[in-house]
Each structure stands twice: as C-alpha cells, then as structure tokens.
Tab-separated table of C-alpha atoms in Angstrom:
chain	number	residue	atom	x	y	z
A	1	MET	CA	-0.037	-0.125	-0.123
A	2	ASP	CA	3.194	1.897	0.496
A	3	GLU	CA	3.942	2.226	-3.183
A	4	GLU	CA	0.185	2.720	-3.886
A	5	ILE	CA	-0.551	5.676	-1.648
A	6	ASP	CA	2.565	7.190	-1.600
A	7	THR	CA	2.079	8.005	-5.006
A	8	ARG	CA	-1.462	9.302	-4.446
A	9	LYS	CA	-1.887	12.441	-6.202
A	10	ILE	CA	-4.422	14.954	-6.133
A	11	ASN	CA	-6.653	15.415	-9.098
A	12	ASN	CA	-9.110	18.278	-8.052
A	13	SER	CA	-10.008	20.058	-5.173
A	14	PHE	CA	-13.030	22.088	-4.868
A	15	LEU	CA	-12.319	24.809	-2.516
A	16	ARG	CA	-14.738	27.417	-1.451
A	17	ASP	CA	-12.949	30.729	-0.379
A	18	HIS	CA	-11.509	30.210	3.244
A	19	ASN	CA	-12.139	33.886	4.209
A	20	TYR	CA	-15.803	33.719	3.353
A	21	ALA	CA	-16.397	30.531	4.898
A	22	THR	CA	-19.465	30.297	7.308
A	23	GLU	CA	-21.239	27.780	9.374
A	24	ALA	CA	-23.618	26.973	6.771
A	25	ASP	CA	-20.659	25.918	4.251
A	26	ILE	CA	-19.099	23.134	6.322
A	27	ILE	CA	-19.699	19.903	4.603
A	28	SER	CA	-21.554	17.390	6.422
A	29	THR	CA	-22.042	14.152	3.968
A	30	VAL	CA	-20.171	12.973	1.049
A	31	GLU	CA	-21.260	10.379	-1.325
A	32	PHE	CA	-20.621	8.452	-4.647
A	33	ASN	CA	-23.138	7.254	-6.845
A	34	PRO	CA	-23.277	3.395	-7.442
A	35	THR	CA	-21.096	3.875	-10.738
A	36	GLY	CA	-18.746	6.673	-9.130
A	37	GLU	CA	-19.655	9.066	-12.108
A	38	LEU	CA	-21.202	11.461	-9.690
A	39	LEU	CA	-20.200	12.514	-6.121
A	40	ALA	CA	-22.815	14.373	-3.844
A	41	THR	CA	-21.981	16.721	-0.824
A	42	GLY	CA	-24.320	18.122	1.631
A	43	ASP	CA	-23.616	20.956	3.823
A	44	LYS	CA	-24.905	22.611	7.011
A	45	GLY	CA	-26.644	25.271	5.037
A	46	GLY	CA	-29.168	22.457	3.608
A	47	ARG	CA	-27.406	22.589	-0.041
A	48	VAL	CA	-26.566	19.757	-2.155
A	49	VAL	CA	-23.803	20.036	-4.705
A	50	VAL	CA	-23.315	17.193	-7.263
A	51	PHE	CA	-20.010	16.877	-9.028
A	52	GLN	CA	-19.765	14.918	-12.359
A	53	ARG	CA	-16.860	13.064	-13.753
A	54	GLU	CA	-15.084	14.423	-16.728
A	55	GLN	CA	-15.336	12.055	-19.726
A	56	GLU	CA	-11.874	11.209	-21.193
A	57	SER	CA	-11.009	12.990	-24.187
A	58	LYS	CA	-8.572	11.925	-26.899
A	59	ASN	CA	-6.410	15.067	-26.653
A	60	GLN	CA	-6.519	15.154	-22.581
A	61	PRO	CA	-6.260	11.531	-21.738
A	62	HIS	CA	-4.855	12.665	-18.297
A	63	ARG	CA	-8.092	14.746	-17.413
A	64	ARG	CA	-10.020	11.780	-16.830
A	65	GLY	CA	-11.178	11.804	-13.478
A	66	GLU	CA	-11.662	15.269	-12.872
A	67	TYR	CA	-14.945	16.105	-11.123
A	68	ASN	CA	-16.687	19.291	-11.910
A	69	VAL	CA	-19.730	21.006	-10.466
A	70	TYR	CA	-22.854	19.391	-12.192
A	71	SER	CA	-25.835	20.513	-10.260
A	72	THR	CA	-26.497	22.612	-6.761
A	73	PHE	CA	-29.686	23.024	-5.156
A	74	GLN	CA	-31.145	23.826	-2.147
A	75	SER	CA	-32.428	20.538	-0.397
A	76	HIS	CA	-33.880	21.488	3.163
A	77	GLU	CA	-34.939	24.861	4.429
A	78	PRO	CA	-34.453	25.574	8.387
A	79	GLU	CA	-37.970	25.275	10.021
A	80	PHE	CA	-39.457	25.600	13.369
A	81	ASP	CA	-41.848	22.995	15.150
A	82	TYR	CA	-44.305	25.174	17.003
A	83	LEU	CA	-45.713	22.186	18.981
A	84	LYS	CA	-42.429	21.818	20.857
A	85	SER	CA	-40.856	25.035	20.211
A	86	LEU	CA	-37.898	23.669	18.538
A	87	GLU	CA	-35.879	25.115	15.773
A	88	ILE	CA	-35.294	22.440	12.723
A	89	GLU	CA	-31.735	22.831	11.180
A	90	GLU	CA	-31.589	22.587	7.569
A	91	LYS	CA	-28.178	20.529	7.681
A	92	ILE	CA	-28.035	17.660	5.427
A	93	ASN	CA	-27.272	14.594	7.616
A	94	LYS	CA	-26.823	12.048	4.942
A	95	ILE	CA	-27.217	11.337	1.206
A	96	ARG	CA	-28.064	8.180	-0.206
A	97	TRP	CA	-27.873	7.470	-4.038
A	98	LEU	CA	-30.347	4.972	-5.868
A	99	PRO	CA	-29.168	2.887	-8.602
A	100	GLN	CA	-29.736	4.836	-11.873
A	101	GLN	CA	-32.855	3.071	-14.152
A	102	ASN	CA	-33.037	5.824	-16.624
A	103	ALA	CA	-31.513	8.859	-17.847
A	104	ALA	CA	-32.157	10.770	-14.732
A	105	TYR	CA	-30.399	10.302	-11.431
A	106	PHE	CA	-32.177	9.915	-7.780
A	107	LEU	CA	-31.148	10.340	-4.355
A	108	LEU	CA	-32.322	10.659	-0.924
A	109	SER	CA	-31.328	13.683	1.532
A	110	THR	CA	-32.066	14.181	5.086
A	111	ASN	CA	-31.965	16.615	7.740
A	112	ASP	CA	-32.834	16.061	11.245
A	113	LYS	CA	-36.753	15.314	10.580
A	114	THR	CA	-37.297	14.887	6.833
A	115	VAL	CA	-36.152	12.508	4.215
A	116	LYS	CA	-36.417	14.003	0.456
A	117	LEU	CA	-36.101	11.970	-2.748
A	118	TRP	CA	-34.605	14.302	-5.464
A	119	LYS	CA	-34.557	13.549	-9.306
A	120	ILE	CA	-31.861	15.140	-11.221
A	121	SER	CA	-32.147	15.369	-14.969
A	122	GLU	CA	-30.769	16.833	-17.924
A	123	ARG	CA	-32.761	19.083	-20.390
A	124	ASP	CA	-31.557	20.334	-23.890
A	125	LYS	CA	-34.568	20.752	-25.757
A	126	ARG	CA	-37.452	23.065	-25.509
A	127	PRO	CA	-41.003	22.736	-26.975
A	128	GLU	CA	-42.108	25.799	-29.101
A	129	GLY	CA	-45.193	26.594	-31.139
A	130	TYR	CA	-47.914	26.093	-28.287
A	131	ASN	CA	-51.592	26.660	-29.437
A	132	LEU	CA	-52.879	28.139	-26.257
A	133	LYS	CA	-49.802	30.219	-25.360
A	134	ASP	CA	-47.696	32.777	-27.258
A	135	GLU	CA	-44.015	32.778	-27.509
A	136	ASP	CA	-43.487	34.396	-24.394
A	137	GLY	CA	-45.728	31.912	-22.158
A	138	ARG	CA	-48.864	34.285	-21.834
A	139	ILE	CA	-52.177	32.676	-22.724
A	140	ARG	CA	-53.860	33.760	-26.182
A	141	ASP	CA	-57.432	34.444	-26.519
A	142	PRO	CA	-59.080	31.454	-28.190
A	143	SER	CA	-60.884	33.674	-30.393
A	144	THR	CA	-57.839	34.412	-32.198
A	145	ILE	CA	-56.715	31.032	-32.937
A	146	THR	CA	-57.413	30.367	-36.622
A	147	ALA	CA	-55.092	27.380	-37.212
A	148	LEU	CA	-53.792	24.484	-35.214
A	149	ARG	CA	-49.716	24.337	-34.779
A	150	VAL	CA	-47.755	21.119	-34.389
A	151	PRO	CA	-45.488	22.032	-31.490
A	152	VAL	CA	-41.669	21.230	-32.112
A	153	LEU	CA	-38.600	20.652	-29.839
A	154	GLN	CA	-36.009	23.224	-30.382
A	155	PRO	CA	-32.416	22.603	-29.069
A	156	MET	CA	-31.105	24.693	-26.030
A	157	ASP	CA	-28.435	24.818	-23.719
A	158	LEU	CA	-27.958	22.126	-21.415
A	159	MET	CA	-30.051	22.539	-18.163
A	160	VAL	CA	-29.535	20.255	-15.197
A	161	GLU	CA	-32.977	20.426	-13.134
A	162	ALA	CA	-33.265	18.930	-9.589
A	163	THR	CA	-36.986	18.397	-8.635
A	164	PRO	CA	-38.164	16.934	-5.400
A	165	ARG	CA	-40.171	13.873	-6.057
A	166	ARG	CA	-40.997	12.617	-2.299
A	167	VAL	CA	-41.022	14.315	0.863
A	168	PHE	CA	-41.060	11.906	3.402
A	169	SER	CA	-41.716	13.813	6.905
A	170	ASN	CA	-43.257	13.564	10.389
A	171	ALA	CA	-42.422	10.247	11.347
A	172	HIS	CA	-39.398	10.668	13.721
A	173	THR	CA	-39.375	12.237	17.070
A	174	TYR	CA	-35.867	12.324	17.544
A	175	HIS	CA	-33.026	13.420	15.071
A	176	ILE	CA	-32.224	11.326	12.116
A	177	ASN	CA	-28.621	10.130	12.027
A	178	SER	CA	-28.592	7.745	9.175
A	179	ILE	CA	-30.724	6.429	6.009
A	180	SER	CA	-30.231	3.159	4.444
A	181	VAL	CA	-31.730	1.953	0.712
A	182	SER	CA	-32.291	-1.949	0.599
A	183	ASN	CA	-30.698	-3.953	-2.266
A	184	ASP	CA	-34.598	-4.463	-3.472
A	185	TYR	CA	-34.626	-0.414	-4.441
A	186	GLU	CA	-38.073	-0.457	-3.182
A	187	THR	CA	-37.688	0.380	0.335
A	188	TYR	CA	-35.267	2.249	2.679
A	189	MET	CA	-35.020	2.896	6.397
A	190	SER	CA	-34.300	5.946	8.426
A	191	THR	CA	-33.074	5.947	11.782
A	192	ASP	CA	-33.001	8.129	14.682
A	193	ASP	CA	-31.601	7.935	18.203
A	194	LEU	CA	-34.397	5.348	19.440
A	195	ARG	CA	-36.157	4.097	16.419
A	196	ILE	CA	-35.650	2.586	13.068
A	197	ASN	CA	-38.676	3.220	10.554
A	198	LEU	CA	-38.955	1.393	7.296
A	199	TRP	CA	-40.221	3.018	4.100
A	200	ASN	CA	-41.547	2.408	0.802
A	201	LEU	CA	-39.971	4.804	-1.824
A	202	GLU	CA	-43.429	5.345	-3.440
A	203	ILE	CA	-45.377	5.991	-0.086
A	204	THR	CA	-45.050	9.306	1.703
A	205	ASN	CA	-47.554	9.059	4.334
A	206	GLN	CA	-46.703	5.835	6.130
A	207	SER	CA	-43.693	4.149	7.522
A	208	PHE	CA	-43.302	0.990	9.633
A	209	ASN	CA	-41.676	1.388	13.005
A	210	ILE	CA	-39.186	-1.841	12.999
A	211	VAL	CA	-36.921	-1.105	15.902
A	212	ASP	CA	-37.925	0.855	18.738
A	213	ILE	CA	-35.589	0.961	22.016
A	214	LYS	CA	-37.393	3.801	23.800
A	215	PRO	CA	-38.058	2.699	27.456
A	216	ALA	CA	-41.253	3.300	28.955
A	217	ASN	CA	-39.695	5.559	31.445
A	218	MET	CA	-37.105	7.842	29.617
A	219	GLU	CA	-35.040	7.889	32.962
A	220	GLU	CA	-33.929	4.296	32.395
A	221	LEU	CA	-32.667	5.328	29.123
A	222	THR	CA	-29.099	3.749	29.043
A	223	GLU	CA	-28.371	3.907	25.297
A	224	VAL	CA	-29.053	5.312	21.948
A	225	ILE	CA	-29.075	4.017	18.052
A	226	THR	CA	-25.966	5.932	16.571
A	227	ALA	CA	-26.188	4.128	12.969
A	228	ALA	CA	-27.914	1.530	10.961
A	229	GLU	CA	-27.352	-0.021	7.547
A	230	PHE	CA	-28.933	-2.586	5.067
A	231	HIS	CA	-27.085	-5.711	4.333
A	232	PRO	CA	-25.864	-5.200	0.663
A	233	ASN	CA	-27.113	-8.392	-0.680
A	234	GLN	CA	-30.108	-9.475	1.637
A	235	CYS	CA	-32.888	-7.075	1.749
A	236	ASN	CA	-34.203	-8.644	4.945
A	237	THR	CA	-31.157	-7.978	7.108
A	238	PHE	CA	-29.848	-4.979	8.635
A	239	ILE	CA	-27.559	-3.780	11.179
A	240	TYR	CA	-27.467	-0.960	13.973
A	241	SER	CA	-24.883	0.128	16.190
A	242	SER	CA	-25.309	1.772	19.879
A	243	SER	CA	-23.843	4.376	22.060
A	244	LYS	CA	-22.788	1.462	24.066
A	245	GLY	CA	-20.278	0.158	21.583
A	246	SER	CA	-22.511	-2.877	20.665
A	247	ILE	CA	-23.790	-3.845	17.087
A	248	ARG	CA	-27.041	-5.742	16.586
A	249	LEU	CA	-27.759	-7.854	13.368
A	250	CYS	CA	-31.380	-8.279	12.736
A	251	ASP	CA	-33.646	-10.171	10.422
A	252	MET	CA	-37.084	-8.849	9.287
A	253	ARG	CA	-38.523	-12.123	8.499
A	254	ALA	CA	-38.261	-12.927	12.308
A	255	SER	CA	-40.842	-10.581	13.181
A	256	ALA	CA	-42.510	-7.170	12.237
A	257	LEU	CA	-40.698	-5.665	15.417
A	258	CYS	CA	-37.233	-6.332	15.183
A	259	ASP	CA	-36.533	-5.889	18.999
A	260	ASN	CA	-34.780	-9.044	19.515
A	261	HIS	CA	-31.835	-8.962	17.207
A	262	CYS	CA	-30.235	-12.369	15.526
A	263	LYS	CA	-26.723	-11.761	16.423
A	264	PHE	CA	-25.238	-9.369	18.975
A	265	PHE	CA	-21.457	-8.095	18.433
A	266	GLU	CA	-19.556	-6.713	21.427
A	267	GLU	CA	-15.995	-6.659	22.654
A	268	PRO	CA	-15.700	-7.321	26.084
A	269	GLU	CA	-13.919	-4.405	28.002
A	270	ASP	CA	-10.482	-4.703	29.028
A	271	PRO	CA	-10.672	-3.821	32.864
A	272	SER	CA	-7.327	-2.461	32.994
A	273	ASN	CA	-8.087	0.148	30.366
A	274	ARG	CA	-11.141	1.277	32.578
A	275	SER	CA	-11.570	5.125	32.690
A	276	PHE	CA	-14.041	7.776	33.323
A	277	PHE	CA	-14.247	8.066	29.307
A	278	SER	CA	-14.416	4.451	28.774
A	279	GLU	CA	-17.968	4.580	27.925
A	280	ILE	CA	-17.875	7.854	25.611
A	281	ILE	CA	-14.985	6.477	23.497
A	282	SER	CA	-16.430	3.092	23.102
A	283	SER	CA	-19.666	4.752	21.567
A	284	ILE	CA	-19.919	3.725	17.851
A	285	SER	CA	-20.114	6.541	15.208
A	286	ASP	CA	-20.392	4.602	12.082
A	287	VAL	CA	-21.129	1.149	10.747
A	288	LYS	CA	-20.805	-0.599	7.390
A	289	PHE	CA	-20.929	-3.766	5.790
A	290	SER	CA	-18.300	-4.765	3.228
A	291	HIS	CA	-19.332	-4.880	-0.348
A	292	SER	CA	-19.009	-8.743	-0.073
A	293	GLY	CA	-21.578	-8.511	2.868
A	294	ARG	CA	-19.265	-10.965	4.849
A	295	TYR	CA	-17.996	-8.256	6.967
A	296	LEU	CA	-18.463	-5.200	8.785
A	297	MET	CA	-16.674	-2.176	10.275
A	298	THR	CA	-17.478	0.055	12.962
A	299	ARG	CA	-15.578	3.458	13.935
A	300	ASP	CA	-15.621	4.115	17.591
A	301	TYR	CA	-13.294	7.162	18.973
A	302	LEU	CA	-10.085	5.717	18.994
A	303	THR	CA	-10.334	2.752	16.771
A	304	VAL	CA	-11.691	1.037	13.457
A	305	LYS	CA	-12.798	-2.848	14.070
A	306	VAL	CA	-13.408	-5.153	11.324
A	307	TRP	CA	-16.031	-8.045	12.573
A	308	ASP	CA	-16.789	-11.358	10.929
A	309	LEU	CA	-20.501	-11.773	10.677
A	310	ASN	CA	-19.968	-15.381	11.910
A	311	MET	CA	-18.157	-14.326	14.626
A	312	GLU	CA	-20.108	-12.422	17.584
A	313	SER	CA	-17.437	-12.521	20.460
A	314	LYS	CA	-14.584	-10.241	19.293
A	315	PRO	CA	-13.700	-8.293	16.365
A	316	LEU	CA	-11.795	-9.969	13.489
A	317	GLU	CA	-9.311	-6.964	13.190
A	318	THR	CA	-8.670	-4.144	15.275
A	319	TYR	CA	-6.822	-0.528	13.916
A	320	GLN	CA	-5.641	2.197	16.086
A	321	VAL	CA	-6.335	5.461	14.708
A	322	HIS	CA	-5.045	8.274	16.860
A	323	ASP	CA	-3.860	5.936	19.934
A	324	TYR	CA	-1.892	9.094	20.924
A	325	LEU	CA	-4.954	11.098	22.068
A	326	ARG	CA	-5.348	8.619	24.634
A	327	SER	CA	-3.734	10.748	27.156
A	328	LYS	CA	-5.537	14.081	25.904
A	329	LEU	CA	-8.844	12.592	26.409
A	330	CYS	CA	-9.815	15.112	29.425
A	331	SER	CA	-9.071	18.280	27.158
A	332	LEU	CA	-10.902	16.587	24.447
A	333	TYR	CA	-13.832	16.067	26.809
A	334	GLU	CA	-13.739	19.744	27.610
A	335	ASN	CA	-13.701	20.935	24.338
A	336	ASP	CA	-16.446	18.452	23.453
A	337	CYS	CA	-14.517	16.982	20.578
A	338	ILE	CA	-14.665	13.394	22.424
A	339	PHE	CA	-18.272	13.304	21.192
A	340	ASP	CA	-17.244	13.611	17.135
A	341	LYS	CA	-18.765	11.263	14.867
A	342	PHE	CA	-16.264	10.049	12.398
A	343	GLU	CA	-17.298	7.860	9.354
A	344	CYS	CA	-15.245	5.135	7.781
A	345	VAL	CA	-15.363	3.431	4.191
A	346	TRP	CA	-13.987	0.471	2.293
A	347	ASN	CA	-12.492	0.604	-0.790
A	348	GLY	CA	-13.884	-1.063	-3.686
A	349	SER	CA	-12.305	-4.640	-2.972
A	350	ASP	CA	-12.782	-4.471	0.820
A	351	SER	CA	-9.012	-4.594	1.074
A	352	VAL	CA	-8.180	-1.000	2.501
A	353	ILE	CA	-10.218	0.748	4.887
A	354	MET	CA	-9.917	4.621	5.682
A	355	THR	CA	-11.464	7.022	8.296
A	356	GLY	CA	-10.539	10.698	9.497
A	357	SER	CA	-8.677	12.133	12.350
A	358	TYR	CA	-7.804	15.284	13.703
A	359	ASN	CA	-5.429	18.202	11.783
A	360	ASN	CA	-6.739	17.321	8.677
A	361	PHE	CA	-5.261	13.956	8.904
A	362	PHE	CA	-7.066	10.811	7.514
A	363	ARG	CA	-5.976	7.351	7.917
A	364	MET	CA	-5.749	4.235	5.573
A	365	PHE	CA	-5.363	0.606	6.510
A	366	ASP	CA	-4.489	-2.204	4.499
A	367	ARG	CA	-5.942	-5.311	5.849
A	368	ASN	CA	-3.694	-7.724	3.665
A	369	THR	CA	-0.262	-6.239	4.521
A	370	LYS	CA	-1.370	-4.621	7.972
A	371	ARG	CA	0.236	-1.437	6.616
A	372	ASP	CA	-1.180	1.814	7.534
A	373	VAL	CA	-0.558	5.505	6.452
A	374	THR	CA	-1.335	9.180	7.628
A	375	LEU	CA	-2.242	11.705	4.777
A	376	GLU	CA	-3.274	15.140	5.258
A	377	ALA	CA	-5.779	17.194	3.253
A	378	SER	CA	-4.938	20.747	3.466
A	379	ARG	CA	-4.544	23.959	1.237
A	380	GLU	CA	-0.700	23.705	1.307
A	381	ASN	CA	-0.427	20.387	-0.057
A	382	SER	CA	-3.670	20.290	-2.679
A	383	LYS	CA	-2.067	21.814	-5.797
A	384	PRO	CA	-3.281	19.495	-8.694
A	385	ARG	CA	-1.149	16.562	-9.106
A	386	ALA	CA	0.968	17.022	-6.048
A	387	ILE	CA	1.936	13.675	-4.434
A	388	LEU	CA	0.902	13.274	-0.827
A	389	LYS	CA	3.543	12.847	1.726
A	390	PRO	CA	2.840	10.556	4.517
A	391	ARG	CA	2.656	12.404	7.983
A	392	LYS	CA	3.632	10.948	11.367
A	393	VAL	CA	2.923	12.141	14.928
A	394	CYS	CA	5.499	12.063	17.595
A	395	VAL	CA	4.301	11.475	21.348
A	396	GLY	CA	6.892	12.707	23.664
A	397	GLY	CA	10.803	12.411	23.113
A	398	LYS	CA	12.603	13.858	20.649
A	399	ARG	CA	10.564	14.829	17.224
A	400	ARG	CA	12.209	14.348	13.954
A	401	LYS	CA	12.309	16.767	11.492
A	402	ASP	CA	9.204	15.835	9.199
A	403	GLU	CA	6.977	14.819	12.371
A	404	ILE	CA	4.288	16.807	14.163
A	405	SER	CA	4.153	17.229	17.680
A	406	VAL	CA	0.833	15.855	19.296
A	407	ASP	CA	0.691	19.017	21.235
A	408	SER	CA	0.543	20.906	17.877
A	409	LEU	CA	-2.337	19.151	16.339
A	410	ASP	CA	-5.352	21.384	15.702
A	411	PHE	CA	-8.517	19.834	16.921
A	412	SER	CA	-10.678	22.310	15.217
A	413	LYS	CA	-9.817	20.687	11.746
A	414	LYS	CA	-11.406	17.463	11.485
A	415	ILE	CA	-12.034	15.071	8.804
A	416	LEU	CA	-15.553	13.323	9.853
A	417	HIS	CA	-16.781	12.441	6.310
A	418	THR	CA	-15.170	10.377	3.661
A	419	ALA	CA	-16.257	8.612	0.645
A	420	TRP	CA	-14.322	6.033	-1.864
A	421	HIS	CA	-15.351	5.493	-5.383
A	422	PRO	CA	-17.010	2.102	-5.831
A	423	SER	CA	-14.409	0.905	-7.999
A	424	GLU	CA	-11.481	2.713	-8.447
A	425	ASN	CA	-8.826	4.185	-6.321
A	426	ILE	CA	-10.332	7.951	-5.838
A	427	ILE	CA	-11.382	9.131	-2.520
A	428	ALA	CA	-13.163	12.068	-1.534
A	429	VAL	CA	-12.491	13.773	1.854
A	430	ALA	CA	-14.557	16.688	3.475
A	431	ALA	CA	-12.136	18.901	5.472
A	432	THR	CA	-14.518	21.536	7.156
A	433	ASN	CA	-15.887	23.651	4.207
A	434	ASN	CA	-13.197	22.302	1.643
A	435	LEU	CA	-13.944	19.119	-0.452
A	436	TYR	CA	-10.702	17.077	-1.638
A	437	ILE	CA	-10.520	14.448	-4.331
A	438	PHE	CA	-7.576	12.515	-4.583
A	439	GLN	CA	-6.512	9.800	-6.843
A	440	ASP	CA	-3.836	7.069	-7.219
A	441	LYS	CA	-0.926	8.288	-9.712
A	442	VAL	CA	-1.536	7.311	-13.299
A	443	ASN	CA	1.851	6.710	-15.045
C-alpha cells in the first residue's frame, strides 16, 4: 500500500474561499453514486452539490477523473416546530443514491426530521409552437386562434434540473442520523436515536416502525442508536450500532418488530483500560457492511474494528486510528471533541479501509499487508497533481524533522466525512468547508 498511496496525487480540489467560509458552508456528508460518475456533498446550509466526472478526451487523456460541479440545489430549509418550540436545522445529515434506472439520477437526502427524494435530470430541448400560449408564455385568446400548430422541440443549452419527487416527513420524534436503501430498491430505512422506520419509496404518508428501543420511562434510557445499514445483498437483514459500543444484526423475516436481534456483536471491555471516558469513547459513530456482505466495520472514537458476521465474540481486526490521543481525553472532553462522529469507508475490493482524524489527517489501513498510512488534506499540499507525503505524529521524546508533535495538532480541523469510489482508487475527503478529491497516480 505504501507504493500505492505514497504516489497518490490530487486531481481536483473543490475549494470554497476560506475567508468567506460560514457555518453553513461546512460539509456534513459525502457520497459517490453506485457507478462513481457522480459525487454528492451536503452541507450545514441545507445545500446539495453534485459533481460529475469528466469524460476522457483523446487530446487530454490525463483529464479523466476530474470532477466538476454538475448541479447545486437547496435541499432543506430551516423550519420551526411550533408544538415543541424547536428549531429544525436545515443541515444535511446523510445522502444516499439510488441505482440509475433511466437517464435521470435519484438521491435521498435527510436533515434531522425529513427525508426527500430528489430527481436530477438533464434538459437540452424546449418545446415551441404551443396553440394556447404565445412565445412569451402568455395565454392566447381562443377566439384569435385560427389554425392548429404542431409543437416542435428546439435545441437549447444543457440545463440540469433538480426536482423533489417525494417528501417523507412527520415520522421521527428524534434526530435522524442515518438512512439506508435496501437492495430491493423499493424500500429504505431512516434511523433516529431511538427508532428505525422502514419506508416504501413510493409511499410518503406511512412508514413501519421496525426497531423501537425507547423505554417506558425515559429516565431508564441507557443507550441510543447511532447508525444503521441494510445488508448489501439481503434485503431482509440490517444492522444498527449503539452508543454502548454494541452492534445488533436483525432479520425482518423473524418478526415485524425487530426488537429481538439475531446476532449481537460486542467486545468485552479490558478492565485494566477502564476510565471515566471508557463509555464515551466506546460509542460507535459509524457502521458499514463490506461490499461482499461478509464483514462489517465499526468506528469508535479511537479505533476502527472489522467484524466477521460469523463471529460475535470479538472483532477480527482492530486498527488504532489515533492512539496518541488517549492521554488527551480530558481536554478533548472539555472542548467537546470527544463527541465527534467520525465515519469509515471500505475501498471497492474491501482490502483497504479509511477513516478521518484531527489536524485534517486521514488514515488508511491495508488489511492484507497490515500497513497503515496517515495523509493530510490541506490547502498547502493540494496543488493539482501534487503527491501526498505520509505524515507522522510524535508522542513525547525527540521530534524528527518531518514529524508533528501531538501537542500541536489542531482539533478544530477534523475529517469526519469521507467516501471511496465504488470501483477505482479515488477518494473524496471533506475537511470543514473544503472537498478534496485524491486519486492514485496514473503513470
């Protein structure tokens, strides 16, 4: 992997101007579509930006892979819940693409309360020669119409339109943290802190509650749901993770309400490592099935773990993301960073996993060679076609020239959201309000 990743180059960096960055510009989710031709980002201002990959041209073969803005639209607006006197943020929590069935693209986007299905389509022709309207679109007086015209389609500049096709609302009392599309492509689930709902993509006014962990007395609440995902090949199976560090696998064929799980994955705690922060850092912030469906990956505050679906007792592999922060947990608790929710992703062949860290660092772990590398997404090293240099963090002792001290890490720069192209070595990394796209060096 060293050869592979040391020669990564940046091929495109969509940078908004740092000086004018507002809270609304902070990217809150990144997602490739199933072919990797499109890449969508959502931000705290409720906007979705879709990038499209350049087609390869004969005179510029190296341009293949550059992603340029394809469509930008406002997905969610700020709202106010008058019954509960609560503001509902417009921030996009998750985006999920549907497989392409025709010329149009479809994606689901969600904020804390409402999921929307968007259609993104192209238009390069416009109808002209209406009978009942004139060329400016004004309705004509029927008494002046003396002849019938056949409307014709005239070519026009390409226009990309985003239109909301469905709005799925009023089903969640708590904040939606994840959505996942089933591989039957007819249903999807939306998950909040205490419940998981199953929807049909065609039906907006009802959903089925398939998991409910809300206790009769809220004072007895001990854990919340943090993420959920459908199995990639079995539409009846899904997993959800909890703030207690456990993962439950459920089968919808067993019962309508999946309060009883089929499998329960949890690593027993090492008593020697027990501390005040143990419970907080064991909370799982993201869970992902591998493409094969055989493994699942979980991210907690300090580690990424890979589990075999056939072994519930302990993880198959554990990777330390930033173990040097163990001594800093107290200050991370005081500045609330300990509650950051990092995501994790697989590469297309399930052989490498990636997740983010602080100081705009992101980590990659090769499951076959057990090598790992730390890379940095920053403006300084984001010149097109620049090669990323691996970074190292030093803990105490003498610091080498190319190392960075753990005390000088910037905790306000964090990479929470990353995405990996479904089949190629292209990654998208969101660093605050900047999106970086890196790809393998092509000789």
